[in-house]
Coordinates of C-alpha atoms in Angstrom, one line a residue:
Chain A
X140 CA 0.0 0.0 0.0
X141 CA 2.8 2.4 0.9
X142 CA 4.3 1.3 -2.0
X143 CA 1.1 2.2 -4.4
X144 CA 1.5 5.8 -2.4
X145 CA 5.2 6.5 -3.4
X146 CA 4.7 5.0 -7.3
X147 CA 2.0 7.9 -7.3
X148 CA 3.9 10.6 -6.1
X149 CA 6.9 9.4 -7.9
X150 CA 4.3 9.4 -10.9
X151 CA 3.1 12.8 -10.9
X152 CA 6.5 14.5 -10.7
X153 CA 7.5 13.2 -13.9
X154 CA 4.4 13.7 -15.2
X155 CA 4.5 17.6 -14.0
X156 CA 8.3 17.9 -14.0
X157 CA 8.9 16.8 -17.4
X158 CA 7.1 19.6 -19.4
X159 CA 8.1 22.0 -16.5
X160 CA 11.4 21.5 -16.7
X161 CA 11.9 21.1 -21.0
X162 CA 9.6 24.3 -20.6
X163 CA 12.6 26.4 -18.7
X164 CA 15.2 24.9 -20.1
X165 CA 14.6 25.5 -24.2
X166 CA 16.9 28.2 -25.5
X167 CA 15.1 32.1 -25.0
X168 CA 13.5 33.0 -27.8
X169 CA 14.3 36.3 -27.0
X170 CA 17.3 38.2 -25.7
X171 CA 18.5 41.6 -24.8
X172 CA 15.9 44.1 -25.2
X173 CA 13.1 44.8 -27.4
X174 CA 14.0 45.1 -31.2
X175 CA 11.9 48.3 -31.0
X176 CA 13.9 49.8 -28.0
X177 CA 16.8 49.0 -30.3
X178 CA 16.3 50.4 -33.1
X179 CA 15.1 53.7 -31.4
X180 CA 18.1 53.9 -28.7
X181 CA 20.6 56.4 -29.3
X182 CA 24.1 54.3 -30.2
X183 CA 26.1 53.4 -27.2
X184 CA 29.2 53.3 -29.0
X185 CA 30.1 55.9 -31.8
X186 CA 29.2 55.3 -35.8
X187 CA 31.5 53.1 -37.6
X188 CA 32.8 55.9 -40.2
X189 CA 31.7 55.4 -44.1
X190 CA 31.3 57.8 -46.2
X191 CA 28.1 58.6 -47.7
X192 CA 27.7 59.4 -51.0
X193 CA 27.9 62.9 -51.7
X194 CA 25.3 64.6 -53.4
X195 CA 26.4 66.2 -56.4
X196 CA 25.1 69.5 -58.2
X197 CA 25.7 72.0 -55.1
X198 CA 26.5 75.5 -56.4
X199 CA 27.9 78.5 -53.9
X200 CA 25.6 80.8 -53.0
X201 CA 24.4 83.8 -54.9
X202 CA 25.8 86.7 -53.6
X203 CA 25.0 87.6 -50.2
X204 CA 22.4 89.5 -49.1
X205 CA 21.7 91.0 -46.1
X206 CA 18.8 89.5 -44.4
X207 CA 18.1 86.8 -46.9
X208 CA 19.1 83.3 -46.0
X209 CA 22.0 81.7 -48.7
X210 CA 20.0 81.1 -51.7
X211 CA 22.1 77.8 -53.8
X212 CA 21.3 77.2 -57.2
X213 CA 21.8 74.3 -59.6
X214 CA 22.0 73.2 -63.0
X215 CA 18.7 71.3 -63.5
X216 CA 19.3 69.2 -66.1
X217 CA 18.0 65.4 -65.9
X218 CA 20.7 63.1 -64.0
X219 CA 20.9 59.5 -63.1
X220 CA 21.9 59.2 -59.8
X221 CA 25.2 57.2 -58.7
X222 CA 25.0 54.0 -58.0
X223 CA 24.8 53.2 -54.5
X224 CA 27.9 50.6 -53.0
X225 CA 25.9 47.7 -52.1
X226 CA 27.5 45.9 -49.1
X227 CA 28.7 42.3 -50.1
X228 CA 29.2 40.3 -47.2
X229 CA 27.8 39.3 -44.2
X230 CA 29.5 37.3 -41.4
X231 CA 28.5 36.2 -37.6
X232 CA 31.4 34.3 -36.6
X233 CA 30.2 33.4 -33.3
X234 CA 27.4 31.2 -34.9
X235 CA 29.0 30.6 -38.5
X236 CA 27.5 32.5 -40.4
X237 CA 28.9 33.8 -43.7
X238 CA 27.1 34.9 -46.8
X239 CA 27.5 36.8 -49.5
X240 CA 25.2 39.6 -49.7
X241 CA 22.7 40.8 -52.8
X242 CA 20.7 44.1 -53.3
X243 CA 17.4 43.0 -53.3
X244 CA 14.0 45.0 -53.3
X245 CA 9.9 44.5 -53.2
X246 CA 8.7 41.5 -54.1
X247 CA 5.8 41.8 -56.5
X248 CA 3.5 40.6 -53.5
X249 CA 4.8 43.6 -51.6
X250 CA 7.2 42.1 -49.1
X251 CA 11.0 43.0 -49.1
X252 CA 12.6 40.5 -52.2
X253 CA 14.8 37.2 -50.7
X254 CA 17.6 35.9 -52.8
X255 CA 16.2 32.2 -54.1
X256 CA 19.7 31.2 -53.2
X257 CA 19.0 30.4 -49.3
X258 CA 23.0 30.5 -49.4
X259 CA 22.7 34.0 -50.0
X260 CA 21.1 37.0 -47.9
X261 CA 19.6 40.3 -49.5
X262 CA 20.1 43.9 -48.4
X263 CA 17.2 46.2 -48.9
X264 CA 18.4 48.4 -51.4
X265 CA 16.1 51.1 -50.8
X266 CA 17.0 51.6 -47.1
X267 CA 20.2 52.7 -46.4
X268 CA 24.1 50.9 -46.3
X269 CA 25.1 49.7 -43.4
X270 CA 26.8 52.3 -41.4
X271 CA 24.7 55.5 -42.9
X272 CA 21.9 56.8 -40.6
X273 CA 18.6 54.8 -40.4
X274 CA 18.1 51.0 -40.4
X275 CA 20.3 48.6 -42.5
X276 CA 18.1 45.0 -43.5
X277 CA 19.9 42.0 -44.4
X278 CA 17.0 39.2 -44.3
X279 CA 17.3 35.8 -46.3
X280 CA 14.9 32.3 -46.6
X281 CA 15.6 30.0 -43.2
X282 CA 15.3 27.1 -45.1
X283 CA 14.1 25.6 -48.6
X284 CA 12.3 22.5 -49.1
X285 CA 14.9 21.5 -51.9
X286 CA 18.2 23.7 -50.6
X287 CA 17.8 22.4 -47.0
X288 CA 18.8 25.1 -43.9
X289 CA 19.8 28.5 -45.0
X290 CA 22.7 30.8 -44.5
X291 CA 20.6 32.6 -41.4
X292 CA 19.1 29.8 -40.1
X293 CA 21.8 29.8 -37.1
X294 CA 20.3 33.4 -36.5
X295 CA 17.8 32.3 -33.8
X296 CA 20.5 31.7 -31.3
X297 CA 22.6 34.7 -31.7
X298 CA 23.4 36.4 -28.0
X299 CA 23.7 40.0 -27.2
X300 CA 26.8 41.0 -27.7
X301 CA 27.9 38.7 -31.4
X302 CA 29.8 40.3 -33.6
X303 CA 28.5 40.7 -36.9
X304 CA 30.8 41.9 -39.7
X305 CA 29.5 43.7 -42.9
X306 CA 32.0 43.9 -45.9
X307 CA 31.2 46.9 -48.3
X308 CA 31.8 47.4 -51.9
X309 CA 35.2 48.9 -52.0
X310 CA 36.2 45.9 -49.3
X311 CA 36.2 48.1 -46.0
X312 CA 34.5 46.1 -43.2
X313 CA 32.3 47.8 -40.6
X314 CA 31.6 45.6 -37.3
X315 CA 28.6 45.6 -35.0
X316 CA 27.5 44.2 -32.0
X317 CA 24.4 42.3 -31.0
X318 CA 21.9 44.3 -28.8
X319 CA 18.6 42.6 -29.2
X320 CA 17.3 39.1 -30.4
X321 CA 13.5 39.0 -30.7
X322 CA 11.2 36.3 -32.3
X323 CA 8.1 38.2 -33.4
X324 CA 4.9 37.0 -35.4
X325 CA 4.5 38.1 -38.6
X326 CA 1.5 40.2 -38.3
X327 CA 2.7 42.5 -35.8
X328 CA 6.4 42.9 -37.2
X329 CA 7.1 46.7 -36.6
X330 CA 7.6 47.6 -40.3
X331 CA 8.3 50.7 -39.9
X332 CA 10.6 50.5 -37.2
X333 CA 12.6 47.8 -38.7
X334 CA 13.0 49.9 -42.3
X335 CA 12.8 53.2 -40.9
X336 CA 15.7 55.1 -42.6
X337 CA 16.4 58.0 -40.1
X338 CA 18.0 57.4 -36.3
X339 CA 21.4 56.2 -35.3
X340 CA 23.0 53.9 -37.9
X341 CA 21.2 50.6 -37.2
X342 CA 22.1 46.7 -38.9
X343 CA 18.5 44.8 -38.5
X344 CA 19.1 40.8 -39.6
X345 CA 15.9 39.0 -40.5
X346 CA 14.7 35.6 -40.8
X347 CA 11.7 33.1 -40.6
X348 CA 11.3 31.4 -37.1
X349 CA 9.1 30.0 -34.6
X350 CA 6.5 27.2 -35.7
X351 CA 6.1 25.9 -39.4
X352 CA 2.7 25.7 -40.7
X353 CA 2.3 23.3 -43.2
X354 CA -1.2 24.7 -44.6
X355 CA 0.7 27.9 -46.0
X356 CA 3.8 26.5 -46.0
X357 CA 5.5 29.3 -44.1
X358 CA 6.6 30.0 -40.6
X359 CA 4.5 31.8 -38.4
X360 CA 6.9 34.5 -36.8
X361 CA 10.2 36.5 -37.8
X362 CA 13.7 36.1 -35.8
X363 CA 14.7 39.8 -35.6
X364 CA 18.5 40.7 -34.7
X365 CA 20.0 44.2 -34.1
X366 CA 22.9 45.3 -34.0
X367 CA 24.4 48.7 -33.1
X368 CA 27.9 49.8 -34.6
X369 CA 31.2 48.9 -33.5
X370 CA 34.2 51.5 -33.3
Chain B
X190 CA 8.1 49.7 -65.7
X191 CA 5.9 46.1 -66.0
X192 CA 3.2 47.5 -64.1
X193 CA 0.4 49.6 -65.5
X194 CA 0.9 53.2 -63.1
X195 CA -1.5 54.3 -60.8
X196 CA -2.4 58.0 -62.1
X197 CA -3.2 60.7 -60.3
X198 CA -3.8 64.1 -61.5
X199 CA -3.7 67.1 -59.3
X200 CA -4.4 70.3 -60.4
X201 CA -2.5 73.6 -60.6
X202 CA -1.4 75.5 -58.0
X203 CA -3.5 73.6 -55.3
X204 CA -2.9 75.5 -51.9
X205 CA -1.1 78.4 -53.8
X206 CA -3.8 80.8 -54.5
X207 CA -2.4 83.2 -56.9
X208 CA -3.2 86.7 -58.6
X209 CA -1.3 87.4 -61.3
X210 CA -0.7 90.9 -62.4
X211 CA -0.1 90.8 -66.4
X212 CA 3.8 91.5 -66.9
X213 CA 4.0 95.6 -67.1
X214 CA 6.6 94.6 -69.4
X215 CA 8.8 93.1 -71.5
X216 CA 12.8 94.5 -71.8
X217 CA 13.4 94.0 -75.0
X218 CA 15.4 90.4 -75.0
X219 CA 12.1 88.8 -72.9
X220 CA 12.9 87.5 -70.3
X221 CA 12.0 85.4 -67.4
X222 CA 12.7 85.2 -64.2
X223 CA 10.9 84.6 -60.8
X224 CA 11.2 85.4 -57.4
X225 CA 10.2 83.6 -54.3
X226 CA 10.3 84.8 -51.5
X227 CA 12.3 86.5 -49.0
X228 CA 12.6 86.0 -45.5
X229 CA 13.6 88.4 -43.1
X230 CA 14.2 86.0 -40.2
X231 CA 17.3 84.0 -40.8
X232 CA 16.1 81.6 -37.7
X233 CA 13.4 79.2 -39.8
X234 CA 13.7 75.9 -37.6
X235 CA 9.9 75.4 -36.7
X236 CA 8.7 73.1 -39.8
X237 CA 5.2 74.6 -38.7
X238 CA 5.4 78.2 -39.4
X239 CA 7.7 77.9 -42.0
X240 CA 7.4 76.6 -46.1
X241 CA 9.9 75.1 -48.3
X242 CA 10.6 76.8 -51.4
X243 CA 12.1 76.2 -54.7
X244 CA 12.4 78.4 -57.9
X245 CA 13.2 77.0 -61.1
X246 CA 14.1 78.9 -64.1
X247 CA 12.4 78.2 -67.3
X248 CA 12.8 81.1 -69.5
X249 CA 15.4 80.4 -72.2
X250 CA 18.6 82.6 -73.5
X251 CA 17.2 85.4 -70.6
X252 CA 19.6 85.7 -67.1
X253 CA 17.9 87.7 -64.6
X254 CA 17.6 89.1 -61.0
X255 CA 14.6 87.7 -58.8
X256 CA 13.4 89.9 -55.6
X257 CA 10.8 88.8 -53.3
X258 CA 8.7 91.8 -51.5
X259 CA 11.3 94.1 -53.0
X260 CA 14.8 92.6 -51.6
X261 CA 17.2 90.8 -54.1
X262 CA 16.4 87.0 -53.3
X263 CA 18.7 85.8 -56.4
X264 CA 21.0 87.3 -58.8
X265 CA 22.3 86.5 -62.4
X266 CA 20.1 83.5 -62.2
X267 CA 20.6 81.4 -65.0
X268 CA 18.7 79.6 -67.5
X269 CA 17.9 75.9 -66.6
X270 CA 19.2 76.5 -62.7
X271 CA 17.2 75.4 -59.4
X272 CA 17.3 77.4 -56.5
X273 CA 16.6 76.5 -53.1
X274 CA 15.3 74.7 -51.8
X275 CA 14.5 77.7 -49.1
X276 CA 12.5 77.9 -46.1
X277 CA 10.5 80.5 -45.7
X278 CA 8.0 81.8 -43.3
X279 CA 4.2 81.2 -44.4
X280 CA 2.8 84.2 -45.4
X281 CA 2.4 86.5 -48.8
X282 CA 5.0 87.3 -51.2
X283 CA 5.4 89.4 -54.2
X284 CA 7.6 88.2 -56.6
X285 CA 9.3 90.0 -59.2
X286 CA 11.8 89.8 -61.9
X287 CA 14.2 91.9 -63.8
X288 CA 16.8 91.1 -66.3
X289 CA 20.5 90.5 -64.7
X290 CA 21.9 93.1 -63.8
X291 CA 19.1 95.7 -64.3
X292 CA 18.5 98.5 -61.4
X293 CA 15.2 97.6 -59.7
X294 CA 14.9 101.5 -59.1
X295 CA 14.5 101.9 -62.8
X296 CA 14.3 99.3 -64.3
X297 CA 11.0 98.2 -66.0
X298 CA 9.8 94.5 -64.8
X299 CA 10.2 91.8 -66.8
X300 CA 7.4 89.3 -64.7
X301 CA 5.9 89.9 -61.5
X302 CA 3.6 87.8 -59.0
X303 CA 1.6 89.6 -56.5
X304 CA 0.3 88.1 -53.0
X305 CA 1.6 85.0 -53.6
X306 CA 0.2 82.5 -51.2
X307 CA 2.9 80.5 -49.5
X308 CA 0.5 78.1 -46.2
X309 CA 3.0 77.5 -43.5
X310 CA 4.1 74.0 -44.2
X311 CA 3.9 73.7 -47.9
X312 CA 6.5 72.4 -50.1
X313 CA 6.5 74.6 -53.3
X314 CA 8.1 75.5 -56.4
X315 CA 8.0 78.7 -58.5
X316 CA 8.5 78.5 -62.0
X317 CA 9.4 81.5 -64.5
X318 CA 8.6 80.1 -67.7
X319 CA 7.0 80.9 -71.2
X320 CA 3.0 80.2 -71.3
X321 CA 1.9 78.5 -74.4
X322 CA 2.3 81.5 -76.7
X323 CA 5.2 82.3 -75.2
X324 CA 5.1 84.9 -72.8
X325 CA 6.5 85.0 -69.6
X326 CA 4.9 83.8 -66.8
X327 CA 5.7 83.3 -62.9
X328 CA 3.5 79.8 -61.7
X329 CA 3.9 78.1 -58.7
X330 CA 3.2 74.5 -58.5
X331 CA 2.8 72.9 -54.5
X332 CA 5.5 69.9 -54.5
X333 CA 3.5 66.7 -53.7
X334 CA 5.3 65.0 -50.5
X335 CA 2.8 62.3 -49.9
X336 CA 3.8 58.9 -49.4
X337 CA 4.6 56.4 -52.5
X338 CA 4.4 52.5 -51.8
X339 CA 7.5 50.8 -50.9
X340 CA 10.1 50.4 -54.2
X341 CA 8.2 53.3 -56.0
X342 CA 8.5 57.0 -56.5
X343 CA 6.2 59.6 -58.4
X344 CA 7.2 60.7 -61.4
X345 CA 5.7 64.4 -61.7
X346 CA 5.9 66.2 -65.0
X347 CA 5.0 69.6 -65.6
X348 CA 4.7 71.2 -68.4
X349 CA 5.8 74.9 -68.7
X350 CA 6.9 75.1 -72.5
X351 CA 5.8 77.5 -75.5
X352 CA 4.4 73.8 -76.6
X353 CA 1.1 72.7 -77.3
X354 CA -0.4 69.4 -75.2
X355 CA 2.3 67.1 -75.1
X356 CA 2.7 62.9 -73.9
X357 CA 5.5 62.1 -72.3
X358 CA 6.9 58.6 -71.9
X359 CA 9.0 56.7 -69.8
X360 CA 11.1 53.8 -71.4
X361 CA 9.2 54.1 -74.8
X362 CA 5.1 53.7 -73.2
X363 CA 3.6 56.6 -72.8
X364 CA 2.9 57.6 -69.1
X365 CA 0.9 60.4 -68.9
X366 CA -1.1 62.0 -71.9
X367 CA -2.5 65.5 -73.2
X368 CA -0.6 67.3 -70.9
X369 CA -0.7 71.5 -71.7
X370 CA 1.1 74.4 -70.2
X371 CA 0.5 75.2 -67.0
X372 CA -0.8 72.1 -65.8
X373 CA 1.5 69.1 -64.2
X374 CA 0.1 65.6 -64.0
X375 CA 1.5 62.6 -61.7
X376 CA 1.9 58.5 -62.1
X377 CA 3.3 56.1 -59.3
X378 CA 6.4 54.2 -61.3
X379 CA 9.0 51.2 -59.9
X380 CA 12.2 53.3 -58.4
X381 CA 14.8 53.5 -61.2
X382 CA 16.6 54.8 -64.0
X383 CA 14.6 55.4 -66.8
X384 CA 14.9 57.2 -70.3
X385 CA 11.8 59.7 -70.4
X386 CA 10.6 61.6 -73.4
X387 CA 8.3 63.7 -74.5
X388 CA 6.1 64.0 -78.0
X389 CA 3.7 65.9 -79.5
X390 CA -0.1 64.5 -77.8
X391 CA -1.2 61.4 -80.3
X392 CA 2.1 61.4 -82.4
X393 CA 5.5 60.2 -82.0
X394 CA 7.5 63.3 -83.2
X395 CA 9.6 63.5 -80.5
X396 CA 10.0 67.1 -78.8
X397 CA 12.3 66.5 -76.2
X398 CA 14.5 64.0 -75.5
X399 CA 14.9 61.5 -74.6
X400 CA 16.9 62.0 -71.3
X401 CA 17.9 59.5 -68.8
X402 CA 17.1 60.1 -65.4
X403 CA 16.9 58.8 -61.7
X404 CA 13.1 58.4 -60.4
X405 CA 14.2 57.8 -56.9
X406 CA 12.5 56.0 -54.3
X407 CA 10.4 57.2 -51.4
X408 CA 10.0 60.7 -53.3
X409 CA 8.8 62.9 -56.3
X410 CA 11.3 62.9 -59.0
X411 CA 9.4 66.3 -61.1
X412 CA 10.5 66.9 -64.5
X413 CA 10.1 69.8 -66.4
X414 CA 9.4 70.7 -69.8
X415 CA 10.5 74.2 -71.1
X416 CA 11.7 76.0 -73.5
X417 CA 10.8 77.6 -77.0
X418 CA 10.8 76.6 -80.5
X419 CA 13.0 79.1 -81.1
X420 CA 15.8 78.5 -78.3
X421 CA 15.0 75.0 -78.3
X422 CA 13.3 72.4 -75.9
X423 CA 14.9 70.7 -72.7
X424 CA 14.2 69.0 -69.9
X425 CA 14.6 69.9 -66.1
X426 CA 14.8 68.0 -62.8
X427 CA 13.9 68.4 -59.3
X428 CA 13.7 65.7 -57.0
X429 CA 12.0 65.8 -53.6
X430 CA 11.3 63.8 -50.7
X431 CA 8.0 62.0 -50.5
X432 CA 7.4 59.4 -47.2
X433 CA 9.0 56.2 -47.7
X434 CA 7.0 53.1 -46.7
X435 CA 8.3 49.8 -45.7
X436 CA 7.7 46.8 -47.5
X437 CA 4.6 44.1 -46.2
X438 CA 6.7 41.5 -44.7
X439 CA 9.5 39.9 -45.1
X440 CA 9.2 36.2 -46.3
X441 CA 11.5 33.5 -45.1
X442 CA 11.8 29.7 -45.4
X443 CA 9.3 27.2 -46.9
X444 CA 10.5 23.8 -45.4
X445 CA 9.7 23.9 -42.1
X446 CA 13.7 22.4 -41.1
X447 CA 14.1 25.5 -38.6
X448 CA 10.8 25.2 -37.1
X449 CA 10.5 25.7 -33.5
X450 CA 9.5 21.9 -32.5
X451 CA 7.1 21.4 -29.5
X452 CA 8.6 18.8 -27.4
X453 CA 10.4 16.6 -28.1
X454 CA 9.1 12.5 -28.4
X455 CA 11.0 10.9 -25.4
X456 CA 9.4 13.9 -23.1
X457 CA 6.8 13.6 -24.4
X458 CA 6.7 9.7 -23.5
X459 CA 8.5 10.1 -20.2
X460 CA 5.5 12.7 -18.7
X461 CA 2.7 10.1 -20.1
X462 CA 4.7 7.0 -18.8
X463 CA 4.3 9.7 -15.3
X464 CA 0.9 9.7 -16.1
X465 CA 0.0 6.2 -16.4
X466 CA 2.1 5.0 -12.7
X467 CA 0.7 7.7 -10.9
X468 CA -3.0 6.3 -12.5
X469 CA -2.3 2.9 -11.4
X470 CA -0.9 3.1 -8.5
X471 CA -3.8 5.1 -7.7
X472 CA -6.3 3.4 -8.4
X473 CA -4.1 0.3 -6.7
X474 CA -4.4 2.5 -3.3
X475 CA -7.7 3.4 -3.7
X476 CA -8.7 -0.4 -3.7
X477 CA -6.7 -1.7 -1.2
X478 CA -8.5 0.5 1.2
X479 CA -11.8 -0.7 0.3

């Protein structure tokens, strides 16, 4: 009888313990703080320096007058702008990641354009380069049903305070450090946030995380990553 | 340039209410010119009290001197030249403009705009240019800064020529149609280089063009065309910024290898192995006390 008593109680812990403690012991889905806060927090380091392009076309001012402000003026013929250097590499040593990086757009669907290649990672070309003021996007696919795990798939267990390296075109690296790893759902991503283009120079990594659902084929959530600049 | 372009088409001047005095008169090379404004306060920070103003000179062969409410604002502006953008305070203006170099004293004016209409807040720009016959004429157009879906700007041409209704096209399909002086007219195109011209409405005797140029992202990219028969036709460019938007989503994997897994088999098996001891050596107590 005493034994029936201890077989019961022995029963009910692993029946309660079990989940409990695979519950508190699975990785964090987040760390550091919000990607939000991140984004919007004033650098706690300085700006890796890269040089923006300069804007062409500026004339000196006509000449001065006394209470007016500096008026410029400037030929107005058509241009086409510069190309902008597109970054080319991406790295995150700490969890092995290294891919090479292509400018990538909007989808016709209206979501920011993925490389097919899940080897490969796309920058937002329409935001800025990482290092220049505002937030710098580098997402790629987590995985392909034909290419297996992609390059970012390792992103979900970055910690605050990974490196991640960022080689630009002329070959000049800039380095940032992890702040913030979040794992959001999809319909509440902060858009705006995440490919705002003013604020403190910003390098957001995105990928697909949390559960799979096979009905759309997609995952339900985002793995977010920022990363503030490095000196 | 796959997709078919949203148009929009704004009329002229919206905001800017105008009354245009007819030019007293014309020195004898014609001339063009136009003034903006002039601000008296070289402190302009509050964005709410304030408008953002650019002149543009459209009058061919004809340099002049632009004053707003009687102070010089530019001088020897050139043909084909941008200036500004300025920032202003809201209010009234009178424009005028002489030929380069002239003495406003004596001088006779070559255009002039009276009360001028600048609302706190606007983003504007003031065109001398030739009206369809071609005389001089000082029009302000309000900049739209309205936001453009993500990977597209507006492409905003405006048509300030001694020309009759004109087409324009961008990459060889025509964009925007029947356009006449003063009027401007506005489509929503993919971000990105493209070689625009402009023809005669209904024909393809190109009048202008064709020029490459930039539309950029996130803003208006406004092209002008000016010019006479006589002194030829051109194209001019000002680009400003619109709200960006951010893309829908971001898309990400389609396999379902990185999927965060609920738990995992053996757990799972160890809790309902729990389960089932705890159950029977329950229901094992409970009978041995009946």
């Amino acid at each position: 009888m005493r034994s029936s008593v201890v077989v019961l109680v022995l029963g009910l812990v692993l029946a309660i313990g079990t989940p409990i403690t695979w519950a508190l012991t699975r990785p964090d889905a987040t760390a550091g703080v919000t990607v939000e806060q991140a984004i919007d927090a004033p650098p706690s380091t300085p700006a890796p320096s890269s040089a923006a392009p300069s804007p062409s076309g500026a004339v000196p001012p006509s000449a001065p007058a006394l209470d007016l402000p500096p008026v410029t003026t400037r030929d107005a013929a058509p241009t086409v702008a510069a190309p902008v250097p597109a970054p080319v590499r991406v790295s995150l040593p700490a969890q092995g990641v290294d891919a090479p990086l292509d400018p990538v757009g909007v989808a016709p669907d209206g979501q920011m354009e993925l490389p097919e290649d899940v080897d490969r990672v796309g920058w937002y070309r329409f935001g800025p380069v990482p290092g220049d003021d505002g937030s710098a996007v580098l997402a790629g696919h987590v995985d392909d049903r034909e290419q297996g795990l992609g390059a970012l798939a390792p992103l979900r267990s970055t910690e605050v305070g990974d490196v991640v390296v960022v080689t630009g075109a002329n070959g000049a690296e800039t380095r940032w450090q992890v702040v913030s790893r979040e794992v959001i759902t999809k319909e509440v991503l902060p858009l705006d946030t995440i490919f705002g283009r003013e604020g403190p120079p910003r390098l957001v990594l995105v990928t697909c995380g949390g559960p799979f659902i096979p009905e759309i084929r997609s995952y339900r959530d985002n793995v977010v990553v920022v990363a503030e600049p490095l000196p | 340039m796959g997709r078919k372009p949203e148009t929009t088409v704004q009329s002229n001047g919206r905001n800017v209410i105008v009354n245009k005095t007819r030019p007293i008169a014309l020195t004898a090379g014609a001339t063009g010119a136009f003034a903006l404004l002039f601000a008296a306060t070289p402190a302009l920070a509050d964005t709410h009290d304030t408008a953002t103003v650019s002149v543009l000179h459209a009058v061919p062969e004809t340099p002049v001197d632009v004053y707003a409410n009687g102070e010089e604002l530019i001088s020897d502006f050139q043909p084909g030249t941008l200036g500004g953008p300025l920032t202003l305070p809201g209010g009234e203006y009178d424009l005028t403009v002489y030929p380069a170099g002239a003495d406003p004293e004596s001088a006779e004016v070559a255009i002039s705009l009276e009360d001028v209409q600048i609302p706190a807040g606007a983003n504007a720009t003031v065109v001398a240019h030739l009206n369809a016959a071609g005389a001089p004429e000082l029009t302000p157009f309000v900049n739209d800064t309205s936001a453009v879906p993500a990977g597209e700007g507006r492409l905003t041409v405006r048509h300030v020529a001694a020309a009759p209704a004109v087409d324009v096209r961008a990459g060889g399909e025509v964009v925007i149609d029947g356009l006449t002086n003063p009027n401007e007219e506005s489509v929503t195109v993919p971000a990105g280089d493209v070689s625009a011209d402009v023809v005669l409405a209904g024909t393809d005797t190109v009048a202008i063009g064709p020029a490459d140029l930039t539309v950029a992202e996130g803003a208006s990219t406004i092209v002008y065309a000016w010019g006479s028969e006589e002194a030829g036709y051109e194209l001019a460019n000002q680009t400003v910024e619109a709200g960006a938007s951010a893309p829908s989503g971001v898309p990400g994997g389609s396999a379902g290898l990185a999927a965060d897994e609920g738990m995992p088999a053996p757990l799972v098996g160890l809790t309902v192995a729990g389960l089932a001891a705890a159950a029977f050596a329950g229901r094992k107590y409970a009978t041995s006390r009946v």
